[in-house]
CSV table of C-alpha atoms and ligand atoms in Angstrom, one decimal:
chain,number,residue,atom,x,y,z
A,733,UNK,CA,0.0,0.0,0.0
A,734,UNK,CA,1.2,3.5,-0.8
A,735,UNK,CA,1.8,5.8,2.0
A,736,UNK,CA,0.1,9.0,1.1
A,737,UNK,CA,1.8,12.4,1.1
A,738,UNK,CA,0.2,16.0,1.7
A,739,UNK,CA,2.6,18.7,1.0
A,740,UNK,CA,1.8,22.4,1.6
A,741,UNK,CA,3.1,25.1,-0.8
A,742,UNK,CA,3.2,28.3,1.0
A,743,UNK,CA,4.4,29.9,-2.0
A,744,UNK,CA,5.3,33.4,-1.5
A,745,UNK,CA,3.3,34.0,1.8
A,746,UNK,CA,3.9,34.4,5.4
A,747,UNK,CA,6.1,36.3,7.8
A,748,UNK,CA,8.2,35.0,10.8
A,749,UNK,CA,5.5,35.7,13.1
A,750,UNK,CA,2.8,34.4,10.8
A,751,UNK,CA,4.8,31.0,10.0
A,752,UNK,CA,5.0,30.6,13.9
A,753,UNK,CA,1.4,31.1,14.6
A,754,UNK,CA,0.6,28.5,11.7
A,755,UNK,CA,3.2,25.9,12.8
A,756,UNK,CA,1.9,26.2,16.3
A,757,UNK,CA,-1.7,25.6,15.2
A,758,UNK,CA,-0.8,22.7,13.0
A,759,UNK,CA,1.5,20.8,15.8
A,760,UNK,CA,-1.2,21.5,18.5
A,761,UNK,CA,-4.0,20.0,16.8
A,762,UNK,CA,-2.2,17.4,14.6
A,763,UNK,CA,-3.1,13.9,15.4
A,764,UNK,CA,-1.1,11.2,16.5
A,765,UNK,CA,0.1,8.4,14.5
A,766,UNK,CA,-0.4,9.9,11.2
A,767,UNK,CA,-0.2,7.2,8.3
A,768,UNK,CA,0.4,10.3,5.8
A,769,UNK,CA,3.7,11.9,5.3
A,770,UNK,CA,3.0,15.5,5.9
A,771,UNK,CA,5.2,18.2,4.4
A,772,UNK,CA,5.5,22.0,4.5
A,773,UNK,CA,7.4,23.9,2.0
A,774,UNK,CA,7.7,27.6,3.2
A,775,UNK,CA,9.7,30.3,1.3
A,776,UNK,CA,13.7,29.8,1.5
A,777,UNK,CA,14.1,32.5,3.8
A,778,UNK,CA,12.2,30.9,6.6
A,779,UNK,CA,13.1,27.1,6.1
A,780,UNK,CA,15.8,27.3,8.9
A,781,UNK,CA,13.3,28.7,11.5
A,782,UNK,CA,10.6,26.2,10.4
A,783,UNK,CA,12.7,23.3,10.9
A,784,UNK,CA,13.7,24.5,14.2
A,785,UNK,CA,9.7,24.9,15.1
A,786,UNK,CA,9.0,21.6,13.5
A,787,UNK,CA,11.7,19.6,15.1
A,788,UNK,CA,10.5,16.5,16.8
A,789,UNK,CA,7.1,16.7,15.1
A,790,UNK,CA,5.6,14.4,12.3
A,791,UNK,CA,6.0,17.3,9.6
A,792,UNK,CA,8.7,17.3,7.2
A,793,UNK,CA,10.2,20.3,5.4
A,794,UNK,CA,10.4,20.9,1.8
A,795,UNK,CA,11.7,23.6,-0.4
A,796,UNK,CA,9.3,25.1,-3.3
A,797,UNK,CA,12.1,25.1,-5.8
A,798,UNK,CA,16.1,24.2,-6.2
A,799,UNK,CA,19.0,24.9,-8.6
A,800,UNK,CA,20.0,22.5,-11.3
A,801,UNK,CA,23.5,23.3,-10.6
A,802,UNK,CA,25.4,22.0,-7.4
A,803,UNK,CA,27.1,25.4,-6.4
A,804,UNK,CA,28.9,28.4,-7.9
A,805,UNK,CA,28.2,31.7,-9.4
A,806,UNK,CA,24.4,31.4,-9.5
A,807,UNK,CA,23.3,34.7,-8.1
A,808,UNK,CA,19.8,34.1,-6.2
A,809,UNK,CA,19.7,30.4,-6.7
A,810,UNK,CA,19.7,27.5,-3.9
A,811,UNK,CA,21.2,24.3,-4.4
A,812,UNK,CA,19.9,20.7,-3.4
A,813,UNK,CA,22.8,20.5,-0.7
A,814,UNK,CA,21.9,23.6,0.8
A,815,UNK,CA,18.2,22.5,1.2
A,816,UNK,CA,19.6,19.4,2.8
A,817,UNK,CA,21.7,21.2,5.0
A,818,UNK,CA,18.6,23.2,6.6
A,819,UNK,CA,16.8,20.3,7.0
A,820,UNK,CA,14.5,19.6,3.8
A,821,UNK,CA,13.6,15.9,2.9
A,822,UNK,CA,11.6,17.3,-0.1
A,823,UNK,CA,11.5,19.5,-2.7
A,824,UNK,CA,8.9,20.6,-5.6
A,825,UNK,CA,10.2,20.8,-8.8
A,826,UNK,CA,8.5,22.1,-11.9
A,827,UNK,CA,5.7,23.9,-10.5
A,828,UNK,CA,3.2,25.6,-13.3
A,829,UNK,CA,4.4,28.9,-11.6
A,830,UNK,CA,8.1,28.3,-12.3
A,831,UNK,CA,7.2,26.8,-15.7
A,832,UNK,CA,5.1,29.8,-16.9
A,833,UNK,CA,6.3,32.8,-15.2
A,834,UNK,CA,10.1,31.9,-15.1
A,835,UNK,CA,10.1,30.0,-18.4
A,836,UNK,CA,11.4,26.7,-16.9
A,837,UNK,CA,11.6,24.2,-19.6
A,838,UNK,CA,10.9,20.4,-19.2
A,839,UNK,CA,14.7,20.0,-19.6
A,840,UNK,CA,15.6,22.4,-16.8
A,841,UNK,CA,12.8,20.9,-14.6
A,842,UNK,CA,14.4,17.3,-15.5
A,843,UNK,CA,17.9,18.7,-14.4
A,844,UNK,CA,16.7,20.0,-11.3
A,845,UNK,CA,14.9,16.5,-10.3
A,846,UNK,CA,18.3,15.1,-11.1
A,847,UNK,CA,20.3,17.5,-8.7
A,848,UNK,CA,17.7,17.1,-6.1
A,849,UNK,CA,17.8,13.2,-6.3
A,850,UNK,CA,21.6,13.2,-6.4
A,851,UNK,CA,21.6,15.1,-2.9
A,852,UNK,CA,18.9,13.0,-1.4
A,853,UNK,CA,16.0,15.3,-1.4
A,854,UNK,CA,12.6,13.7,-2.4
A,855,UNK,CA,11.7,15.5,-5.3
A,856,UNK,CA,7.9,16.3,-6.1
A,857,UNK,CA,7.6,16.6,-9.8
A,858,UNK,CA,4.7,18.9,-10.9
A,859,UNK,CA,3.2,18.4,-14.3
A,860,UNK,CA,-0.1,19.5,-15.7
A,861,UNK,CA,-1.9,21.1,-18.6
A,862,UNK,CA,-3.1,24.5,-19.1
A,863,UNK,CA,-6.9,25.2,-20.0
A,864,UNK,CA,-6.2,25.5,-23.8
A,865,UNK,CA,-4.7,22.2,-23.9
A,866,UNK,CA,-7.4,20.4,-22.1
A,867,UNK,CA,-10.1,22.2,-24.3
A,868,UNK,CA,-7.9,20.9,-27.3
A,869,UNK,CA,-8.0,17.1,-25.9
A,870,UNK,CA,-4.1,17.6,-25.5
A,871,UNK,CA,-4.2,16.9,-21.5
A,872,UNK,CA,-2.3,13.5,-21.7
A,873,UNK,CA,0.2,14.7,-24.7
A,874,UNK,CA,1.3,17.6,-22.3
A,875,UNK,CA,1.7,15.6,-19.4
A,876,UNK,CA,3.4,12.9,-21.3
A,877,UNK,CA,5.8,15.5,-22.9
A,878,UNK,CA,6.5,16.9,-19.2
A,879,UNK,CA,7.0,13.5,-17.4
A,880,UNK,CA,9.2,11.8,-20.3
A,881,UNK,CA,11.8,14.5,-20.0
A,882,UNK,CA,12.4,13.7,-16.5
A,883,UNK,CA,12.1,10.2,-17.0
A,884,UNK,CA,14.7,10.1,-19.8
A,885,UNK,CA,17.3,12.3,-17.7
A,886,UNK,CA,16.6,10.8,-14.5
A,887,UNK,CA,15.3,7.3,-14.9
A,888,UNK,CA,12.5,6.1,-12.3
A,889,UNK,CA,14.6,5.7,-9.0
A,890,UNK,CA,13.7,9.3,-7.9
A,891,UNK,CA,9.9,7.8,-7.6
A,892,UNK,CA,10.5,5.3,-5.1
A,893,UNK,CA,10.8,8.1,-2.5
A,894,UNK,CA,9.6,11.2,-4.4
A,895,UNK,CA,6.3,12.0,-6.1
A,896,UNK,CA,4.5,13.2,-9.1
A,897,UNK,CA,2.0,15.8,-8.5
A,898,UNK,CA,-0.5,16.3,-11.4
A,899,UNK,CA,-1.8,20.0,-11.1
A,900,UNK,CA,-4.0,21.2,-14.0
A,901,UNK,CA,-2.9,24.7,-14.3
A,902,UNK,CA,-6.4,25.9,-14.6
A,903,UNK,CA,-7.4,24.4,-11.2
A,904,UNK,CA,-4.5,26.1,-9.4
A,905,UNK,CA,-5.3,29.1,-7.1
A,906,UNK,CA,-8.6,29.4,-9.1
A,907,UNK,CA,-11.1,27.6,-6.6
A,908,UNK,CA,-12.1,25.2,-9.5
A,909,UNK,CA,-10.7,22.2,-8.8
A,910,UNK,CA,-10.7,19.1,-11.4
A,911,UNK,CA,-13.4,16.3,-10.9
A,912,UNK,CA,-12.4,13.2,-9.2
A,913,UNK,CA,-12.8,11.5,-12.3
A,914,UNK,CA,-10.7,14.1,-14.3
A,915,UNK,CA,-7.9,13.6,-11.8
A,916,UNK,CA,-8.3,9.7,-11.9
A,917,UNK,CA,-8.1,9.8,-15.8
A,918,UNK,CA,-4.7,11.5,-15.4
A,919,UNK,CA,-2.9,9.9,-12.7
A,920,UNK,CA,-3.9,6.5,-14.3
A,921,UNK,CA,-2.0,7.7,-17.4
A,922,UNK,CA,0.7,8.8,-15.5
A,923,UNK,CA,1.0,5.5,-13.8
A,924,UNK,CA,0.9,3.6,-17.0
A,925,UNK,CA,3.4,6.0,-18.5
A,926,UNK,CA,5.9,4.9,-15.5
A,927,UNK,CA,5.1,1.4,-15.8
A,928,UNK,CA,6.0,1.2,-19.4
A,929,UNK,CA,9.6,1.9,-17.8
A,930,UNK,CA,9.5,-0.3,-14.4
A,931,UNK,CA,6.2,-1.6,-13.5
A,932,UNK,CA,7.3,-2.1,-9.9
A,933,UNK,CA,8.2,1.6,-9.6
A,934,UNK,CA,5.0,2.7,-11.1
A,935,UNK,CA,3.0,0.9,-8.6
A,936,UNK,CA,4.8,2.2,-5.7
A,937,UNK,CA,4.9,6.0,-7.0
A,938,UNK,CA,2.8,8.6,-5.2
A,939,UNK,CA,0.8,10.6,-7.5
A,940,UNK,CA,-0.7,13.7,-5.8
A,941,UNK,CA,-3.4,15.7,-6.9
A,942,UNK,CA,-3.2,19.6,-6.7
A,943,UNK,CA,-5.5,22.4,-7.7
A,944,UNK,CA,-7.9,24.2,-5.4
A,945,UNK,CA,-8.0,21.3,-2.8
A,946,UNK,CA,-10.0,22.1,0.1
A,947,UNK,CA,-11.2,20.7,3.3
A,948,UNK,CA,-14.5,20.3,1.4
A,949,UNK,CA,-13.2,18.3,-1.7
A,950,UNK,CA,-10.0,16.4,-0.4
A,951,UNK,CA,-12.0,13.2,0.7
A,952,UNK,CA,-13.6,12.7,-2.8
A,953,UNK,CA,-10.7,13.6,-4.6
A,954,UNK,CA,-8.1,11.3,-2.5
A,955,UNK,CA,-10.6,8.4,-2.6
A,956,UNK,CA,-9.7,7.8,-6.4
A,957,UNK,CA,-7.7,4.6,-6.8
A,958,UNK,CA,-4.5,6.5,-8.3
A,959,UNK,CA,-4.6,9.6,-6.0
A,960,UNK,CA,-2.1,9.2,-3.3
A,961,UNK,CA,-2.6,12.5,-1.5
A,962,UNK,CA,-2.2,16.1,-2.5
A,963,UNK,CA,-0.1,19.3,-3.3
A,964,UNK,CA,-2.0,22.0,-1.5
A,965,UNK,CA,-1.7,25.7,-2.1
A,966,UNK,CA,-3.9,28.1,-0.3
A,967,UNK,CA,-5.3,25.8,1.9
A,968,UNK,CA,-2.4,25.0,3.5
A,969,UNK,CA,-2.0,28.4,5.0
A,970,UNK,CA,-5.1,27.7,7.0
A,971,UNK,CA,-4.0,25.1,9.9
A,972,UNK,CA,-7.5,23.9,10.3
A,973,UNK,CA,-8.1,23.2,6.4
A,974,UNK,CA,-4.7,21.8,6.2
A,975,UNK,CA,-5.2,19.5,8.9
A,976,UNK,CA,-8.7,18.2,7.5
A,977,UNK,CA,-6.9,17.8,4.2
A,978,UNK,CA,-4.3,15.7,6.1
A,979,UNK,CA,-6.9,13.7,7.7
A,980,UNK,CA,-8.6,12.8,4.4
A,981,UNK,CA,-5.3,11.7,3.1
A,982,UNK,CA,-4.7,9.6,6.0
A,983,UNK,CA,-7.6,7.5,4.8
A,984,UNK,CA,-6.7,7.1,1.3
A,985,UNK,CA,-5.3,4.0,-0.4
B,1069,LIG,C1,-0.4,24.9,-5.5
B,1069,LIG,O1,0.2,26.1,-5.4
B,1069,LIG,O2,0.5,23.9,-6.2
B,1069,LIG,C2,-1.7,24.6,-5.6
B,1069,LIG,C3,-2.4,23.6,-6.1
B,1069,LIG,O3,-2.4,26.0,-5.5
B,1069,LIG,P1,-3.9,25.9,-4.8
B,1069,LIG,O4,-4.2,24.6,-3.7
B,1069,LIG,O5,-4.3,27.2,-4.2
B,1069,LIG,O6,-4.7,25.7,-5.8
């Protein structure tokens, strides 16, 4: 049985005071003996303090992005070993905001996954189509292209501990989530595509859904056979919403 993952992407939100309050609320209401892995991904500058506040708790830490290079003259970038050094275990790679706003190519995303895995970070590889792609019936083509670029460079080994997050761009931050059936269709497609390279790893790969997941829709999304948790944006900034989503993930699988 696959262990679900719920990852909270805080994006560029928060402050030291707000983060401390959010973490305190998460820790004081978090159920014991969680089956789901629970990851929070604050902005880079807050990682070290979040690591301190989360120490000894079931919550794990993740970065929102990583540099494809290991070190050197890359002003503004943060390497995989630096993320490891401050306590991260996971890192998001290829979020649609990085792909669209910062023009990250499929190949760059693949190099980021490679760099992260090489340093022992578990990548959460994001894939997903834009609305125009879905309307034109190109969802599977887009997801296959994004996934294949990574599998070509990295193989499938990073999926043993890492994850793929299916995040339809039209559902991110819009309040319009994919239906459970739409999510299941793409998740099953992703699993089949991985299975073409390695059936054992495909069966073990956690495929997360992301895109306007809330307390009110998490259970029905996570009930689908190939949905193994979620990558959560807006709702991860509210402790009660995030904990309800976490409880729903705990029951999936
Ligand atoms: C995200 O940031 O990856 C995301 C899915 O955001 P939201 O949950 O707000 O749609």
